[in-house]
């Protein structure tokens, strides 16, 4: 139960209690008066009644008899009301205790809740300062907990949360605070010697090990790991809220570094978070303004040296920060859900630019893994083709193999819809992911692309050369042409040509180009239709770079 609801319930119970008490006080006064009247009249009434029954006196119209009987009734009523009131007070006390418990604890695990651990941590800090001790605050977030809920159901998820809570209790030192903040997030705080921070790290290691132990629930082996962020309170700290916030920032840094680990808060983390927030805000404003533009990387036929097309890459031409690399903004777009709008915006611009280019040229566009979870993706791409007038046969969609594991059946449906429109499909970064031959059989790919990590080390690493040869042989057996990414010199190109790779791309053929630079290349090779060459358009117009630019040859869709 949420804290406001619990507080409201307590207030209602207290108000009801006051009304009931007032009513019972009136009842008590009446009963006391009845007892007094009974004491005053009982003797006389009984004496008269006995004399009347023995014939010593004649019974008269004595009003004391009805009053006496009324007193007895009132006394019986009072006794019954006393019994009811006692039971009601016991039930009310139990309900108040339950409401108070719900207000300060998590009903599933019995741990403290978010509000309570904040209050208790403030008290712990005050005590620790008097003892010249320090406080550490830990944020724990379970990795991939959603998968357990999705695959095994919420009852299994609840069992995991209870077991994790129990394991955390077993590891923490005495006099600790432990809370479930909600979902799969926990928090704890305890006192430690400021001269021995390694003790905190040992406890964090023990927590990671304990939580990673498989949980057996109804015959199922359920496994989760945890990412932990740690902060410490000292004399310069700014309070409990800042202590918790810093632990939260450190926890997300642990996830970013690979999960199933812990790290202390560092001031640089906060700076990175602020920078990311500024970038995210700029992206939300920049996508509809057209600040994200397509760049074009040449794709070359290795046998003839002929230009066959371009791979479309995304770049952010920020008006305030200059040219920003996709290595910086693509992860943010994927995490925040902006990748769909960003990708379609880049694709629309590229299709409009390339609509009238030579018919022998194609465009390759990379699709982010999260986009393959959109059941309307194929329709959105077809809609762009219709609106821009770009021929579907000249479009190639690149899909990374890792993207297929999230929902293979949905990916098959999307790919099938695209193939029905004569759109080509390429398997990108082959060799770096799961490299499952089942995917080559399950999906109608038209091309395989060898990841640049193998190509760049081709001349110096025999294993890379063997892998490239194996992939090329596989492609020949399946009738799928091979494209090698990351060609940076003539020797690598020659080696790939001798192996039999059909197509290549990389900085050996030039860095990714703006549309103006791409048009200049096409004009030089007579690949633009007559009358479509604009002298002002083909002039070089590369944007300036920014201090945060981190240019890379990593291909990004």
XYZ file of C-alpha atoms in Angstrom:
557
model
C 0.000 0.000 0.000
C 1.267 3.475 -0.853
C 2.129 5.726 2.071
C -0.608 8.374 1.391
C -3.262 5.671 1.311
C -1.982 4.191 4.556
C -1.951 7.645 6.203
C -5.515 8.269 5.059
C -6.602 4.934 6.487
C -4.992 5.808 9.825
C -6.794 9.165 9.897
C -10.158 7.582 9.121
C -9.637 4.967 11.827
C -8.693 7.625 14.371
C -11.734 9.748 13.517
C -13.998 6.698 13.804
C -12.323 5.826 17.080
C -13.074 9.286 18.491
C -16.749 9.099 17.498
C -17.053 5.620 19.000
C -15.342 6.729 22.226
C -17.741 9.664 22.556
C -20.725 7.370 22.076
C -19.368 4.853 24.599
C -18.772 7.578 27.203
C -22.463 8.536 27.072
C -23.421 4.876 27.359
C -21.094 4.478 30.357
C -22.618 7.454 32.155
C -26.108 6.032 31.683
C -25.022 2.640 33.030
C -23.365 4.226 36.080
C -26.539 6.176 36.842
C -28.556 2.997 36.421
C -26.312 1.189 38.919
C -26.682 4.036 41.404
C -30.457 4.004 41.007
C -30.407 0.228 41.415
C -28.492 0.582 44.664
C -30.879 3.261 45.890
C -34.152 1.581 45.004
C -33.249 -2.087 44.962
C -33.543 -2.628 48.710
C -36.954 -0.980 49.009
C -38.401 -2.701 45.947
C -37.210 -6.154 47.014
C -38.529 -5.668 50.549
C -41.953 -4.601 49.279
C -42.041 -7.484 46.829
C -41.262 -10.071 49.556
C -43.865 -8.622 51.927
C -46.432 -8.656 49.141
C -45.749 -12.323 48.281
C -45.975 -13.410 51.958
C -49.229 -11.488 52.450
C -47.867 -9.198 55.086
C -48.742 -6.122 52.998
C -50.791 -5.380 49.912
C -48.924 -4.488 46.739
C -49.618 -0.936 45.733
C -49.027 1.215 42.661
C -45.393 1.632 43.400
C -43.415 3.353 40.603
C -40.216 1.937 42.054
C -40.882 -1.514 40.573
C -40.755 -0.375 36.934
C -37.739 1.766 37.726
C -36.011 -1.213 39.310
C -36.644 -3.425 36.280
C -35.422 -0.661 33.981
C -32.221 -0.414 36.016
C -31.604 -4.124 35.591
C -32.105 -3.820 31.802
C -29.735 -0.903 31.603
C -27.086 -2.764 33.605
C -27.348 -5.801 31.275
C -27.130 -3.510 28.262
C -24.053 -1.845 29.705
C -22.347 -5.167 30.327
C -23.035 -6.304 26.755
C -21.779 -3.005 25.414
C -18.627 -3.358 27.510
C -17.938 -6.767 25.945
C -18.530 -5.395 22.429
C -16.363 -2.381 23.129
C -13.483 -4.543 24.357
C -13.615 -6.651 21.166
C -13.873 -3.551 18.995
C -10.848 -1.965 20.652
C -8.788 -5.126 20.085
C -9.751 -5.237 16.392
C -9.085 -1.538 16.003
C -5.663 -1.840 17.619
C -4.768 -4.721 15.281
C -5.980 -2.749 12.247
C -3.981 0.305 13.318
C -0.889 -1.844 13.698
C -1.422 -3.321 10.218
C -1.981 0.105 8.671
C 1.152 1.431 10.337
C 3.124 -1.568 9.088
C 1.880 -1.007 5.537
C 2.841 2.644 5.790
C 6.481 1.914 6.621
C 7.221 -1.476 5.015
C 7.011 -3.273 1.688
C 4.087 -5.747 1.856
C 5.797 -8.404 -0.317
C 9.177 -8.693 1.406
C 8.491 -7.086 4.784
C 11.430 -4.722 4.274
C 11.302 -0.976 4.777
C 9.912 1.137 1.940
C 11.491 4.107 0.175
C 10.155 6.804 2.495
C 11.004 4.985 5.677
C 14.595 4.136 4.791
C 15.187 7.809 4.071
C 13.935 8.771 7.522
C 15.827 5.984 9.271
C 19.037 6.772 7.369
C 18.910 10.338 8.668
C 18.700 8.955 12.208
C 21.582 6.552 11.500
C 23.729 9.431 10.189
C 23.137 11.433 13.366
C 24.186 8.464 15.507
C 27.235 7.700 13.343
C 28.492 11.285 13.543
C 28.516 11.116 17.329
C 30.619 7.949 17.087
C 32.994 9.353 14.402
C 31.808 6.688 11.963
C 30.696 6.898 8.358
C 27.603 5.677 6.534
C 27.449 3.836 3.222
C 24.284 3.731 1.178
C 23.894 1.021 -1.467
C 21.460 0.840 -4.357
C 20.908 -2.650 -5.785
C 19.073 -3.278 -9.035
C 18.454 -6.810 -10.307
C 19.697 -7.442 -13.849
C 17.263 -8.953 -16.358
C 14.556 -9.445 -13.735
C 11.907 -8.597 -16.335
C 12.792 -11.792 -18.196
C 11.781 -13.898 -15.186
C 8.397 -12.183 -15.002
C 7.863 -12.534 -18.746
C 8.944 -16.166 -19.018
C 7.890 -17.678 -15.692
C 5.147 -15.342 -14.479
C 4.816 -12.795 -11.688
C 4.474 -15.443 -8.978
C 7.985 -16.640 -9.825
C 9.139 -13.018 -9.842
C 7.682 -12.485 -6.366
C 9.452 -15.611 -5.121
C 12.748 -14.269 -6.482
C 12.244 -10.913 -4.772
C 11.531 -12.597 -1.432
C 14.580 -14.836 -1.742
C 16.810 -11.929 -2.754
C 15.585 -9.937 0.253
C 16.429 -12.872 2.513
C 19.905 -13.251 1.016
C 20.669 -9.559 1.415
C 19.675 -9.778 5.088
C 22.067 -12.664 5.589
C 25.020 -10.756 4.140
C 24.608 -7.302 5.686
C 26.308 -6.493 9.013
C 24.219 -5.950 12.181
C 22.307 -2.723 12.775
C 21.652 -2.184 9.085
C 18.746 -0.645 7.195
C 17.280 -2.582 4.291
C 14.447 -1.545 1.983
C 12.758 -2.520 -1.222
C 12.269 0.687 -3.169
C 9.895 -0.836 -5.702
C 10.056 -3.241 -8.616
C 13.415 -5.011 -8.546
C 15.317 -2.261 -6.747
C 16.630 -2.560 -3.190
C 18.588 -0.218 -0.930
C 20.561 -0.649 2.266
C 22.608 1.462 4.642
C 25.006 0.635 7.454
C 27.762 2.166 9.563
C 31.422 1.482 8.827
C 34.844 2.697 9.857
C 35.834 5.517 7.448
C 39.397 4.187 7.501
C 38.284 0.819 6.125
C 36.224 1.368 2.949
C 37.435 -2.020 1.665
C 35.056 -3.615 4.165
C 32.147 -2.096 2.247
C 33.506 -3.470 -1.034
C 33.811 -6.956 0.484
C 30.173 -6.810 1.538
C 29.212 -5.680 -1.977
C 31.157 -8.626 -3.429
C 29.352 -10.994 -1.052
C 25.981 -9.529 -2.072
C 26.756 -10.041 -5.768
C 27.825 -13.629 -5.131
C 24.827 -14.460 -2.930
C 22.245 -13.006 -5.309
C 23.794 -14.734 -8.346
C 23.251 -18.180 -6.781
C 20.384 -19.895 -8.674
C 16.988 -19.847 -6.971
C 14.954 -23.068 -7.083
C 11.224 -22.390 -7.319
C 8.755 -25.157 -8.220
C 11.491 -27.077 -9.991
C 12.643 -24.030 -11.964
C 16.187 -22.665 -11.794
C 15.803 -18.886 -11.678
C 18.939 -16.790 -11.997
C 19.436 -13.058 -11.529
C 22.437 -10.863 -10.958
C 22.669 -7.409 -9.449
C 24.326 -4.083 -10.156
C 25.285 -2.097 -7.055
C 26.015 1.595 -6.632
C 27.619 2.856 -3.421
C 27.934 6.274 -1.833
C 29.253 7.375 1.551
C 28.246 10.102 3.949
C 30.871 12.371 5.415
C 30.930 15.816 6.985
C 30.793 17.503 3.570
C 27.795 15.565 2.313
C 24.587 17.441 1.640
C 22.055 15.166 3.281
C 20.186 11.912 2.842
C 18.610 12.796 -0.498
C 22.010 13.487 -2.041
C 23.416 10.305 -0.501
C 20.655 8.240 -2.119
C 20.903 10.068 -5.437
C 24.652 9.465 -5.681
C 24.210 5.767 -4.938
C 21.574 5.645 -7.675
C 23.943 7.313 -10.165
C 26.704 4.846 -9.255
C 24.296 1.933 -9.700
C 23.463 2.992 -13.263
C 27.180 3.356 -13.902
C 27.607 -0.273 -12.793
C 24.972 -1.327 -15.307
C 26.653 0.696 -18.026
C 29.984 -1.017 -17.291
C 28.538 -4.471 -17.859
C 26.245 -5.276 -14.890
C 26.768 -7.805 -12.092
C 29.304 -5.518 -10.424
C 29.596 -2.626 -7.979
C 31.211 0.791 -8.008
C 31.551 3.840 -5.779
C 30.048 7.155 -6.741
C 32.448 9.512 -8.482
C 31.881 13.185 -9.260
C 32.560 12.498 -12.949
C 29.469 10.269 -13.017
C 27.282 13.211 -12.136
C 28.901 15.329 -14.836
C 28.305 12.573 -17.380
C 24.685 12.372 -16.286
C 24.216 16.115 -16.754
C 25.870 15.948 -20.176
C 23.642 13.061 -21.171
C 20.567 14.971 -19.992
C 21.559 17.946 -22.156
C 22.122 15.659 -25.136
C 18.778 13.933 -24.625
C 16.981 17.275 -24.473
C 18.819 18.437 -27.590
C 17.876 15.242 -29.418
C 14.183 15.566 -28.611
C 14.257 19.068 -30.052
C 16.665 18.295 -32.900
C 14.917 15.342 -34.555
C 11.813 17.294 -35.648
C 14.022 20.269 -36.614
C 16.053 18.172 -39.056
C 19.362 18.448 -37.203
C 19.977 14.721 -37.740
C 21.096 14.139 -41.319
C 22.243 11.200 -43.453
C 25.890 10.685 -44.362
C 26.887 8.304 -47.140
C 29.654 5.690 -47.015
C 30.743 4.297 -50.390
C 30.307 0.605 -51.229
C 32.688 -0.677 -53.919
C 32.660 -3.738 -56.162
C 36.017 -5.323 -55.311
C 36.369 -7.005 -58.709
C 35.827 -3.905 -60.846
C 36.353 -0.985 -58.458
C 32.945 0.332 -59.466
C 30.754 2.285 -57.023
C 27.671 0.174 -56.306
C 25.943 2.284 -53.680
C 26.149 3.811 -50.226
C 25.468 2.808 -46.663
C 23.424 5.479 -44.917
C 24.837 6.637 -41.575
C 23.355 9.079 -39.070
C 25.086 12.277 -37.969
C 23.903 15.061 -35.686
C 24.700 18.535 -36.951
C 23.999 20.378 -33.719
C 23.738 24.170 -34.052
C 25.429 24.595 -30.663
C 27.902 21.681 -30.486
C 28.796 20.993 -34.091
C 29.017 17.525 -35.622
C 28.262 14.801 -33.051
C 29.221 11.170 -33.636
C 26.586 8.402 -33.621
C 28.625 6.624 -30.949
C 27.354 9.319 -28.614
C 23.707 9.767 -29.575
C 22.638 6.328 -30.876
C 22.791 4.616 -27.423
C 20.745 7.465 -25.948
C 18.206 7.177 -28.760
C 17.851 3.425 -28.165
C 17.480 3.765 -24.399
C 14.946 6.598 -24.577
C 12.824 5.194 -27.401
C 13.741 7.939 -29.899
C 15.551 5.546 -32.237
C 12.436 4.789 -34.294
C 11.691 8.414 -35.150
C 15.396 9.148 -35.668
C 15.911 6.202 -38.024
C 12.828 6.953 -40.120
C 13.805 10.629 -40.355
C 17.296 9.726 -41.624
C 15.843 7.184 -44.038
C 13.311 9.651 -45.451
C 15.995 12.251 -46.162
C 18.323 9.694 -47.757
C 15.591 8.288 -49.998
C 14.615 11.767 -51.168
C 18.241 12.671 -51.927
C 18.979 9.408 -53.803
C 15.673 9.082 -55.673
C 17.101 10.354 -58.977
C 20.604 8.944 -58.680
C 21.768 6.350 -61.215
C 19.621 3.207 -61.224
C 22.680 1.032 -60.578
C 23.173 2.593 -57.134
C 21.486 1.218 -54.033
C 21.155 2.470 -50.456
C 21.802 0.299 -47.413
C 20.085 1.318 -44.174
C 20.779 -0.258 -40.799
C 17.824 -1.049 -38.528
C 18.288 -0.915 -34.741
C 17.374 -4.085 -32.806
C 14.559 -2.361 -30.933
C 12.916 -1.395 -34.229
C 12.399 -5.080 -35.036
C 9.994 -5.199 -32.092
C 7.672 -2.797 -33.932
C 5.079 -4.893 -35.799
C 4.376 -1.901 -38.095
C 8.008 -1.396 -39.139
C 7.563 -2.880 -42.628
C 4.509 -0.701 -43.292
C 6.392 2.402 -42.143
C 9.293 1.678 -44.507
C 6.970 0.975 -47.430
C 5.130 4.226 -46.664
C 8.429 6.131 -46.917
C 9.143 4.514 -50.278
C 5.735 5.536 -51.599
C 5.990 9.091 -50.310
C 9.536 9.670 -51.586
C 9.163 7.771 -54.856
C 12.351 5.776 -54.212
C 12.431 2.357 -55.982
C 12.115 -0.475 -53.454
C 14.485 -2.668 -55.479
C 17.329 -0.231 -54.751
C 16.873 -0.372 -50.953
C 18.733 -2.825 -48.718
C 17.826 -3.160 -45.031
C 20.626 -4.336 -42.731
C 19.749 -6.374 -39.627
C 22.238 -7.446 -36.959
C 22.021 -11.064 -35.865
C 21.662 -10.199 -32.171
C 18.437 -8.342 -32.999
C 16.788 -11.602 -34.085
C 16.885 -13.261 -30.664
C 14.378 -10.905 -29.046
C 11.460 -12.040 -31.208
C 12.403 -14.207 -34.167
C 8.816 -14.824 -35.300
C 8.085 -11.099 -35.457
C 11.368 -10.513 -37.308
C 10.376 -13.185 -39.832
C 7.051 -11.441 -40.390
C 8.714 -8.042 -40.899
C 11.382 -9.430 -43.212
C 8.748 -11.325 -45.194
C 6.715 -8.151 -45.694
C 9.792 -6.237 -46.858
C 10.842 -9.005 -49.257
C 7.346 -8.951 -50.772
C 8.066 -5.346 -51.775
C 11.357 -6.370 -53.476
C 13.438 -4.834 -50.657
C 16.772 -6.602 -50.095
C 17.816 -7.849 -46.644
C 21.431 -8.083 -45.402
C 22.717 -9.855 -42.288
C 25.020 -7.279 -40.694
C 28.074 -7.746 -38.437
C 28.154 -11.478 -39.110
C 30.696 -13.281 -36.941
C 30.450 -11.042 -33.873
C 27.140 -12.264 -32.471
C 25.693 -15.748 -32.219
C 26.552 -16.587 -35.840
C 23.765 -19.146 -35.972
C 23.323 -20.954 -39.268
C 19.687 -21.436 -38.276
C 19.110 -17.721 -38.895
C 20.504 -17.958 -42.414
C 17.991 -20.730 -43.035
C 15.057 -19.106 -41.192
C 15.274 -15.705 -42.906
C 15.627 -14.964 -46.662
C 18.806 -12.879 -46.566
C 20.269 -11.464 -49.776
C 23.728 -10.597 -48.455
C 26.127 -11.234 -45.563
C 28.327 -8.451 -44.160
C 31.562 -9.377 -42.379
C 32.211 -7.276 -39.301
C 35.073 -4.777 -39.493
C 36.828 -6.325 -36.469
C 37.833 -9.305 -38.619
C 38.659 -7.230 -41.699
C 40.894 -4.731 -39.896
C 43.055 -7.548 -38.450
C 42.976 -9.695 -41.577
C 46.637 -9.189 -42.511
C 48.074 -9.751 -39.038
C 45.800 -12.300 -37.399
C 45.602 -15.802 -38.929
C 42.393 -16.518 -37.017
C 40.685 -13.444 -38.486
C 41.790 -14.483 -41.963
C 40.448 -17.986 -41.412
C 37.097 -16.600 -40.211
C 36.808 -14.301 -43.240
C 37.547 -17.211 -45.565
C 35.001 -19.401 -43.778
C 32.273 -16.767 -43.999
C 33.018 -16.157 -47.655
C 32.861 -19.896 -48.342
C 29.561 -20.102 -46.503
C 28.196 -17.249 -48.588
C 29.263 -18.935 -51.828
C 27.568 -22.180 -50.741
C 24.323 -20.377 -49.962
C 24.471 -18.092 -52.978
C 24.834 -14.979 -50.797
C 27.339 -12.268 -51.825
C 29.725 -11.032 -49.134
C 30.451 -7.421 -48.155
C 33.552 -6.687 -46.064
C 33.372 -3.658 -43.767
C 36.295 -1.630 -42.462
C 38.744 -1.702 -45.403
C 41.452 0.849 -44.590
C 44.300 0.105 -47.028
C 45.157 -1.323 -50.423
C 46.708 -4.536 -49.068
C 43.532 -5.439 -47.205
C 41.495 -4.782 -50.323
C 43.755 -7.050 -52.374
C 43.568 -9.831 -49.801
C 39.767 -9.667 -49.681
C 39.629 -9.697 -53.468
C 41.795 -12.827 -53.561
C 39.570 -14.504 -50.985
C 36.566 -13.801 -53.177
C 34.622 -11.129 -51.332
C 32.252 -9.380 -53.707
C 31.986 -5.941 -52.147
C 33.828 -3.731 -49.687
C 33.511 -0.479 -47.814
C 35.649 1.520 -45.418
C 37.808 4.608 -45.047
C 40.161 3.434 -47.773
C 37.464 4.698 -50.143
C 36.859 7.881 -48.160
C 35.142 8.922 -44.972
C 31.322 9.100 -44.860
C 30.154 11.992 -47.035
C 27.535 14.673 -46.726
C 24.885 14.640 -49.449
C 26.704 17.470 -51.208
C 29.993 15.545 -51.167
C 28.243 12.374 -52.342
C 26.651 14.250 -55.239
C 30.034 15.629 -56.227
C 31.442 12.080 -56.417
C 28.452 10.970 -58.482
C 28.793 13.945 -60.804
C 32.453 13.118 -61.397
C 31.473 9.533 -62.310
C 28.514 10.579 -64.487
C 26.063 8.874 -62.125
C 23.671 11.840 -61.886
C 20.978 12.384 -64.522
C 21.543 15.214 -66.959
C 20.074 18.473 -65.734
C 20.195 17.338 -62.083
C 23.669 18.774 -61.377
C 23.602 21.937 -59.292
C 27.007 23.609 -58.998
C 26.214 25.136 -55.613
C 25.022 21.790 -54.304
C 28.194 19.868 -55.091
C 30.511 22.234 -53.257
C 32.008 20.781 -50.089
C 30.123 21.816 -46.988
C 31.374 19.722 -44.080
C 30.107 20.962 -40.663
C 32.516 21.964 -37.941
C 33.454 19.512 -35.206
C 32.604 19.938 -31.533
C 34.686 19.338 -28.403
C 32.565 16.287 -27.577
C 32.905 14.736 -31.062
C 34.324 11.214 -30.932
C 34.587 10.312 -34.596
C 34.813 6.596 -35.210
C 34.755 4.196 -38.087
C 32.127 2.150 -36.260
C 29.156 1.785 -38.574
C 25.877 2.971 -37.117
C 22.467 2.855 -38.677
